[in-house]
Amino acid sequence: MSKTKTHQEVLTANKTYAENFGEKGKLPLPPARHFTVLTCMDARLDPAKYAGLAEGDAHVIRNAGGRASDDAIRSLVISYKLLGTKEFFVIHHTDCGMVLFNNQIMGDLLSKSLETATVDQNGWRDVGHGPGSPEGTKIDWLTFTDEDQAVIDDVKKIRNHPLVPKSIPVYGYIYDVRTGKLNEVPGAAEAGAAS
Amino acid sequence: MSKTKTHQEVLTANKTYAENFGEKGKLPLPPARHFTVLTCMDARLDPAKYAGLAEGDAHVIRNAGGRASDDAIRSLVISYKLLGTKEFFVIHHTDCGMVLFNNQIMGDLLSKSLETATVDQNGWRDVGHGPGSPEGTKIDWLTFTDEDQAVIDDVKKIRNHPLVPKSIPVYGYIYDVRTGKLNEVPGAAEAGAAS
């Protein structure tokens, strides 16, 4: 099977990385710096770069929105319980795609077509020609409308989860995609404080 | 509230990153290279480095195991449907912690204590002094026993999901933490092929 250009580019980049791997092959499984970052899948975010992580330093969990989904909680619990992390960072970002739609819009778009939709000042528009699927109407897409509140909600969900120890502080930040800066969300420190 | 050493280190690293942000502040929301990586949260993995990604290039989804959980599917669907990605990479890795336990072990450990457990040749041991929580017995931790099969299972789950278009190829790889190399899983190309 011939490979796409993208597929081949990834393999070529990997070859170069592996050729200069050095001592990284000796790193142990548990994170050396004992913390975990939960952040968005957004392409503009590189948590290793924006938070200063070398290979081996910290767990990184990413999903659409950087939300404290049940699956993110699964990962956070594995992170501290089996691999010894002691601090959690929840890091959303400005200009997040999760504020541009909601469950109704996504369910409708997917029902019409599985092709990529387009967006303009009049909202989302589906230019696809089907087939679509009604399955999208059954999913909670975890969108939000208020950036700060979404971080607070996620910090609180983690803080109050019965499987998360009270000793682990949960920090709440928003990464500014225009400046690269992490800005603490007002109220997050109190909402996520250890006790 | 005074900050922990780790918390302060992350903020200091971020300050340096932001000071050298350059033109990255102009990047648009959709991934420039139109693909998505689903990989493990493991601290030794840096997908931007192992796959050659610059900021703005590709979506990165990460969870414990790099599994095609329902939440990973949520993120993948948002990735292609609203932001135009056209290829998906599922990338697990060698020496993954997800083969070291199962639902029974995790449920038992969490029922005894919410402190970090230890592991030796006799298996996991809980040195904590409680309190624990029975909530861990209700969660599917998505562990696996066979590295290759787990990748194939995840590629197939994505391939066969009603909300994933048949036009998107799903690749299956295992990252070798000793060498830094991406190795294609036998059978993954066929299991994830576009049609």
Coordinates of C-alpha atoms in Angstrom, one line a residue:
Chain A
M1 CA 0.0 0.0 0.0
S2 CA 1.6 3.4 -1.0
K3 CA 1.7 5.9 1.8
T4 CA 0.2 9.4 1.7
K5 CA 2.5 12.4 1.8
T6 CA 1.6 13.2 5.4
H7 CA 2.1 9.6 6.5
Q8 CA 5.6 9.5 4.9
E9 CA 6.5 12.9 6.4
V10 CA 5.7 11.6 9.9
L11 CA 7.8 8.5 9.4
T12 CA 10.7 10.6 8.0
A13 CA 10.6 13.0 11.0
N14 CA 10.5 10.0 13.3
K15 CA 13.6 8.5 11.8
T16 CA 15.5 11.7 12.4
Y17 CA 14.3 11.8 16.0
A18 CA 15.2 8.2 16.7
E19 CA 18.7 8.7 15.2
N20 CA 19.4 11.3 17.9
F21 CA 17.6 9.6 20.7
G22 CA 20.6 9.4 23.0
E23 CA 20.0 8.6 26.7
K24 CA 16.3 9.0 26.5
G25 CA 16.0 5.2 26.0
K26 CA 16.8 4.7 29.6
L27 CA 14.0 6.8 31.1
P28 CA 11.8 5.0 33.6
L29 CA 8.0 4.8 33.3
P30 CA 6.9 7.1 36.2
P31 CA 7.0 10.8 35.5
A32 CA 10.2 12.3 37.0
R33 CA 8.6 15.6 38.0
H34 CA 5.4 14.1 39.4
F35 CA 2.7 16.1 37.8
T36 CA 0.1 15.8 35.1
V37 CA -1.2 18.3 32.5
L38 CA -4.8 18.1 31.1
T39 CA -5.1 20.3 28.0
C40 CA -6.8 20.7 24.7
M41 CA -6.0 18.8 21.5
D42 CA -5.7 22.1 19.6
A43 CA -2.9 22.1 17.1
R44 CA -1.4 25.4 18.2
L45 CA -0.7 24.0 21.7
D46 CA 2.5 22.2 22.5
P47 CA 2.4 21.5 26.2
A48 CA 6.0 20.3 26.3
K49 CA 7.1 23.7 25.0
Y50 CA 4.6 26.0 26.8
A51 CA 5.2 24.3 30.2
G52 CA 8.8 23.3 29.8
L53 CA 8.6 19.5 29.7
A54 CA 11.4 17.2 28.7
E55 CA 10.7 13.6 27.8
G56 CA 10.1 11.7 31.0
D57 CA 8.9 14.7 33.0
A58 CA 5.1 14.6 33.2
H59 CA 1.9 13.0 32.0
V60 CA 0.0 14.9 29.3
I61 CA -3.7 14.2 28.7
R62 CA -5.4 15.9 25.8
N63 CA -8.9 15.9 24.3
A64 CA -11.2 18.4 22.6
G65 CA -11.4 21.3 25.0
G66 CA -9.1 19.9 27.6
R67 CA -12.2 18.9 29.5
A68 CA -12.4 16.8 32.6
S69 CA -14.3 14.1 30.8
D70 CA -14.8 10.7 32.5
D71 CA -12.0 9.4 30.3
A72 CA -9.7 12.3 31.5
I73 CA -10.6 11.3 35.1
R74 CA -9.7 7.7 34.3
S75 CA -6.3 8.9 33.1
L76 CA -5.7 11.2 36.0
V77 CA -6.5 8.5 38.6
I78 CA -4.1 6.0 36.9
S79 CA -1.5 8.9 36.8
Y80 CA -1.5 9.5 40.6
K81 CA -2.5 6.1 41.9
L82 CA -0.1 3.9 40.0
L83 CA 2.5 6.4 38.8
G84 CA 2.8 8.8 41.7
T85 CA 1.9 12.2 40.3
K86 CA 1.1 14.8 43.0
E87 CA -0.2 17.9 41.2
F88 CA -2.7 18.4 38.3
F89 CA -2.8 21.3 35.8
V90 CA -6.0 22.0 33.8
I91 CA -5.1 24.2 30.9
H92 CA -7.7 25.4 28.4
H93 CA -6.9 28.1 25.8
T94 CA -8.2 31.2 24.1
D95 CA -9.9 30.9 20.6
C96 CA -11.0 27.4 21.4
G97 CA -13.2 25.7 18.8
M98 CA -15.4 24.3 21.6
V99 CA -17.2 27.7 21.9
L100 CA -18.2 27.7 18.2
F101 CA -20.9 25.0 18.4
N102 CA -23.1 23.1 20.7
N103 CA -24.8 19.6 20.9
Q104 CA -27.7 20.7 18.7
I105 CA -25.4 22.1 15.9
M106 CA -23.1 19.1 16.0
G107 CA -25.9 16.5 16.0
D108 CA -27.6 18.3 13.0
L109 CA -24.3 18.6 11.0
L110 CA -23.5 14.9 11.5
S111 CA -27.0 13.8 10.7
K112 CA -26.7 15.6 7.3
S113 CA -23.2 14.4 6.3
L114 CA -19.9 12.9 7.5
E115 CA -17.9 15.4 5.5
T116 CA -16.2 18.4 6.9
A117 CA -18.5 21.4 7.5
T118 CA -17.6 25.0 6.8
V119 CA -18.1 28.0 9.0
D120 CA -18.6 31.7 8.2
Q121 CA -20.4 34.7 9.8
N122 CA -23.7 32.9 9.3
G123 CA -22.6 29.9 11.3
W124 CA -21.8 26.3 10.4
R125 CA -22.9 25.0 7.0
D126 CA -22.7 21.5 5.7
V127 CA -21.5 21.3 2.1
G128 CA -21.3 17.5 2.2
H129 CA -23.5 15.2 0.2
G130 CA -24.2 12.6 2.8
P131 CA -24.5 10.0 4.1
G132 CA -24.9 11.3 7.6
S133 CA -25.5 9.5 10.9
P134 CA -27.9 10.2 13.8
E135 CA -25.3 8.8 16.2
G136 CA -24.0 12.4 16.8
T137 CA -27.2 13.4 18.5
K138 CA -26.5 10.9 21.3
I139 CA -23.1 12.3 22.3
D140 CA -22.4 15.1 24.8
W141 CA -19.7 17.1 22.9
L142 CA -18.6 18.9 26.1
T143 CA -18.8 22.3 24.4
F144 CA -18.9 25.5 26.6
T145 CA -19.7 29.2 26.3
D146 CA -17.6 30.8 29.0
E147 CA -13.8 30.1 28.9
D148 CA -13.2 30.9 32.6
Q149 CA -16.2 29.0 33.8
A150 CA -15.3 25.9 31.8
V151 CA -11.9 25.8 33.6
I152 CA -13.5 26.3 37.0
D153 CA -16.1 23.6 36.2
D154 CA -13.3 21.1 35.2
V155 CA -11.1 22.0 38.2
K156 CA -14.2 21.4 40.5
K157 CA -15.1 18.2 38.8
I158 CA -11.6 16.8 39.5
R159 CA -11.4 18.3 43.0
N160 CA -14.7 16.8 44.0
H161 CA -14.2 13.4 42.3
P162 CA -14.4 10.6 44.9
L163 CA -11.3 8.9 43.4
V164 CA -9.1 12.0 43.5
P165 CA -7.2 12.5 46.8
K166 CA -7.7 15.9 48.6
S167 CA -3.9 16.2 48.9
I168 CA -3.5 16.8 45.1
P169 CA -3.8 20.5 44.1
V170 CA -5.6 21.2 40.9
Y171 CA -4.5 24.3 39.1
G172 CA -6.6 26.1 36.4
Y173 CA -5.1 28.1 33.6
I174 CA -5.9 29.5 30.1
Y175 CA -3.2 29.5 27.5
D176 CA -3.3 32.6 25.3
V177 CA -2.8 31.4 21.7
R178 CA -1.8 35.0 20.7
T179 CA 1.0 35.4 23.3
G180 CA 1.9 31.9 24.4
K181 CA 1.3 32.9 28.0
L182 CA -0.4 30.8 30.7
N183 CA -2.9 33.0 32.6
E184 CA -4.4 31.7 35.9
V185 CA -8.2 31.7 35.9
P186 CA -9.6 33.8 38.7
G187 CA -11.0 31.6 41.4
A188 CA -9.3 28.4 40.1
A189 CA -6.7 28.3 42.8
E190 CA -9.4 28.3 45.5
A191 CA -11.6 25.9 43.6
G192 CA -8.7 23.4 43.2
A193 CA -6.8 23.9 46.5
A194 CA -5.5 20.8 48.3
S195 CA -6.8 20.3 51.9
Chain B
M1 CA -1.4 31.2 48.4
S2 CA 2.3 30.2 47.9
K3 CA 3.1 28.1 44.9
T4 CA 4.8 24.7 45.0
K5 CA 8.2 24.3 43.3
T6 CA 6.7 22.4 40.4
H7 CA 4.0 25.0 39.9
Q8 CA 6.6 27.8 39.9
E9 CA 8.9 26.0 37.5
V10 CA 6.0 25.6 35.0
L11 CA 5.2 29.3 35.1
T12 CA 8.9 30.2 34.7
A13 CA 9.3 27.9 31.7
N14 CA 6.1 29.4 30.2
K15 CA 7.5 32.9 30.6
T16 CA 10.6 32.0 28.6
Y17 CA 8.4 30.4 25.9
A18 CA 6.1 33.4 25.6
E19 CA 9.0 35.8 25.4
N20 CA 10.2 34.0 22.2
F21 CA 6.7 33.4 20.8
G22 CA 7.4 35.2 17.5
E23 CA 4.9 34.6 14.6
K24 CA 3.2 31.7 16.3
G25 CA 0.5 34.1 17.6
K26 CA -0.9 34.4 14.1
L27 CA -1.6 30.7 13.6
P28 CA -5.2 29.8 12.6
L29 CA -7.4 27.3 14.5
P30 CA -7.6 24.4 12.0
P31 CA -4.5 22.1 11.8
A32 CA -2.3 23.1 8.9
R33 CA -1.2 19.6 8.1
H34 CA -4.7 18.1 8.4
F35 CA -4.1 15.1 10.6
T36 CA -4.6 13.9 14.2
V37 CA -2.5 11.8 16.5
L38 CA -4.1 9.7 19.3
T39 CA -1.4 8.6 21.7
C40 CA -0.7 7.7 25.4
M41 CA -0.2 10.2 28.2
D42 CA 3.1 8.5 29.1
A43 CA 5.7 11.1 30.2
R44 CA 8.4 9.6 27.9
L45 CA 6.3 10.4 24.8
D46 CA 6.6 13.7 23.1
P47 CA 4.4 13.4 20.0
A48 CA 5.5 16.8 18.6
K49 CA 9.1 15.5 18.7
Y50 CA 8.6 11.9 17.7
A51 CA 6.3 12.8 14.8
G52 CA 7.9 16.1 13.8
L53 CA 5.0 18.5 14.6
A54 CA 5.4 22.3 14.9
E55 CA 2.8 24.4 16.6
G56 CA -0.3 24.6 14.4
D57 CA 0.4 21.3 12.5
A58 CA -1.9 18.6 13.9
H59 CA -4.4 17.7 16.7
V60 CA -3.0 15.6 19.5
I61 CA -5.3 13.5 21.7
R62 CA -3.7 11.7 24.7
N63 CA -5.1 9.5 27.4
A64 CA -3.9 6.5 29.5
G65 CA -3.0 3.9 26.9
G66 CA -3.7 6.0 23.9
R67 CA -7.0 4.1 23.7
A68 CA -9.9 4.8 21.4
S69 CA -12.2 5.6 24.3
D70 CA -15.6 7.2 23.7
D71 CA -14.0 10.5 24.6
A72 CA -11.2 10.0 22.1
I73 CA -13.8 9.3 19.5
R74 CA -15.6 12.5 20.5
S75 CA -12.4 14.4 19.9
L76 CA -11.6 12.7 16.6
V77 CA -15.0 13.5 15.2
I78 CA -14.7 17.2 16.2
S79 CA -11.2 17.1 14.6
Y80 CA -12.3 16.0 11.1
K81 CA -15.9 17.3 11.1
L82 CA -15.3 20.9 12.2
L83 CA -11.6 21.3 11.6
G84 CA -10.9 19.3 8.5
T85 CA -8.4 16.6 9.5
K86 CA -8.1 13.8 6.9
E87 CA -5.8 11.1 8.5
F88 CA -5.7 9.6 12.0
F89 CA -2.6 8.0 13.7
V90 CA -3.2 5.6 16.7
I91 CA 0.2 5.4 18.4
H92 CA 0.7 3.2 21.5
H93 CA 4.1 2.4 23.0
T94 CA 6.3 -0.3 24.5
D95 CA 6.6 -0.7 28.3
C96 CA 3.1 0.8 28.7
G97 CA 1.8 0.9 32.3
M98 CA -1.6 -0.3 31.0
V99 CA -0.4 -3.9 30.8
L100 CA 0.7 -3.9 34.5
F101 CA -2.9 -4.1 36.0
N102 CA -6.5 -4.8 35.2
N103 CA -9.9 -3.7 36.4
Q104 CA -9.9 -6.1 39.4
I105 CA -6.5 -4.9 40.6
M106 CA -7.3 -1.2 40.2
G107 CA -10.7 -1.5 41.8
D108 CA -9.2 -3.3 44.8
L109 CA -6.3 -0.8 45.2
L110 CA -8.6 2.2 45.1
S111 CA -11.1 0.5 47.5
K112 CA -8.2 0.3 50.1
S113 CA -6.7 3.7 49.7
L114 CA -6.4 6.8 47.5
E115 CA -2.7 7.0 48.1
T116 CA -0.1 5.9 45.5
A117 CA 0.4 2.2 45.3
T118 CA 3.8 0.5 44.9
V119 CA 4.7 -2.4 42.6
D120 CA 7.4 -5.1 42.8
Q121 CA 7.9 -8.6 41.6
N122 CA 5.0 -9.7 43.8
G123 CA 2.6 -7.2 42.1
W124 CA 0.9 -4.1 43.3
R125 CA 0.8 -3.3 47.0
D126 CA -1.1 -0.5 48.7
V127 CA 0.9 1.1 51.4
G128 CA -1.7 3.9 52.0
H129 CA -3.7 4.1 55.2
G130 CA -7.1 4.9 53.6
P131 CA -9.6 6.1 53.1
G132 CA -10.4 4.3 49.8
S133 CA -13.4 4.5 47.5
P134 CA -15.5 1.7 45.9
E135 CA -16.0 4.0 42.8
G136 CA -13.0 2.5 41.1
T137 CA -14.8 -0.8 40.8
K138 CA -17.3 0.8 38.4
I139 CA -14.8 2.1 35.9
D140 CA -13.5 0.3 32.9
W141 CA -9.8 1.2 33.0
L142 CA -9.2 0.2 29.4
T143 CA -6.1 -1.9 30.2
F144 CA -4.8 -4.5 27.8
T145 CA -2.5 -7.6 27.7
D146 CA -1.3 -7.7 24.1
E147 CA 0.4 -4.5 22.7
D148 CA -0.2 -5.2 19.1
Q149 CA -3.8 -6.4 19.6
A150 CA -4.7 -3.2 21.6
V151 CA -3.6 -1.1 18.6
I152 CA -5.6 -3.2 16.2
D153 CA -8.6 -3.1 18.4
D154 CA -8.4 0.7 18.6
V155 CA -7.9 1.1 14.9
K156 CA -10.9 -1.1 14.2
K157 CA -13.0 0.7 16.7
I158 CA -12.3 4.0 15.0
R159 CA -12.6 2.5 11.5
N160 CA -16.0 1.0 12.2
H161 CA -17.5 3.9 14.2
P162 CA -20.6 5.2 12.5
L163 CA -19.4 8.8 12.8
V164 CA -16.0 8.3 11.2
P165 CA -16.0 8.6 7.4
K166 CA -14.6 5.7 5.4
S167 CA -12.4 8.2 3.5
I168 CA -10.1 8.7 6.6
P169 CA -7.2 6.2 6.8
V170 CA -6.4 5.1 10.4
Y171 CA -2.8 4.1 10.9
G172 CA -1.6 1.9 13.8
Y173 CA 1.9 2.2 15.3
I174 CA 3.8 1.4 18.5
Y175 CA 6.5 3.8 19.7
D176 CA 9.5 2.1 21.1
V177 CA 10.5 3.9 24.3
R178 CA 14.0 2.4 24.1
T179 CA 14.8 3.6 20.5
G180 CA 12.4 6.4 19.8
K181 CA 11.2 4.6 16.7
L182 CA 7.6 4.3 15.4
N183 CA 7.0 0.7 14.3
E184 CA 3.9 -0.1 12.3
V185 CA 1.7 -2.8 13.8
P186 CA 1.3 -5.9 11.5
G187 CA -2.3 -5.8 10.2
A188 CA -3.0 -2.3 11.2
A189 CA -2.7 -0.9 7.7
E190 CA -5.4 -3.3 6.5
A191 CA -7.6 -2.8 9.5
G192 CA -7.6 0.9 9.2
A193 CA -7.5 1.4 5.4
A194 CA -9.7 4.0 3.8
S195 CA -12.3 2.8 1.3

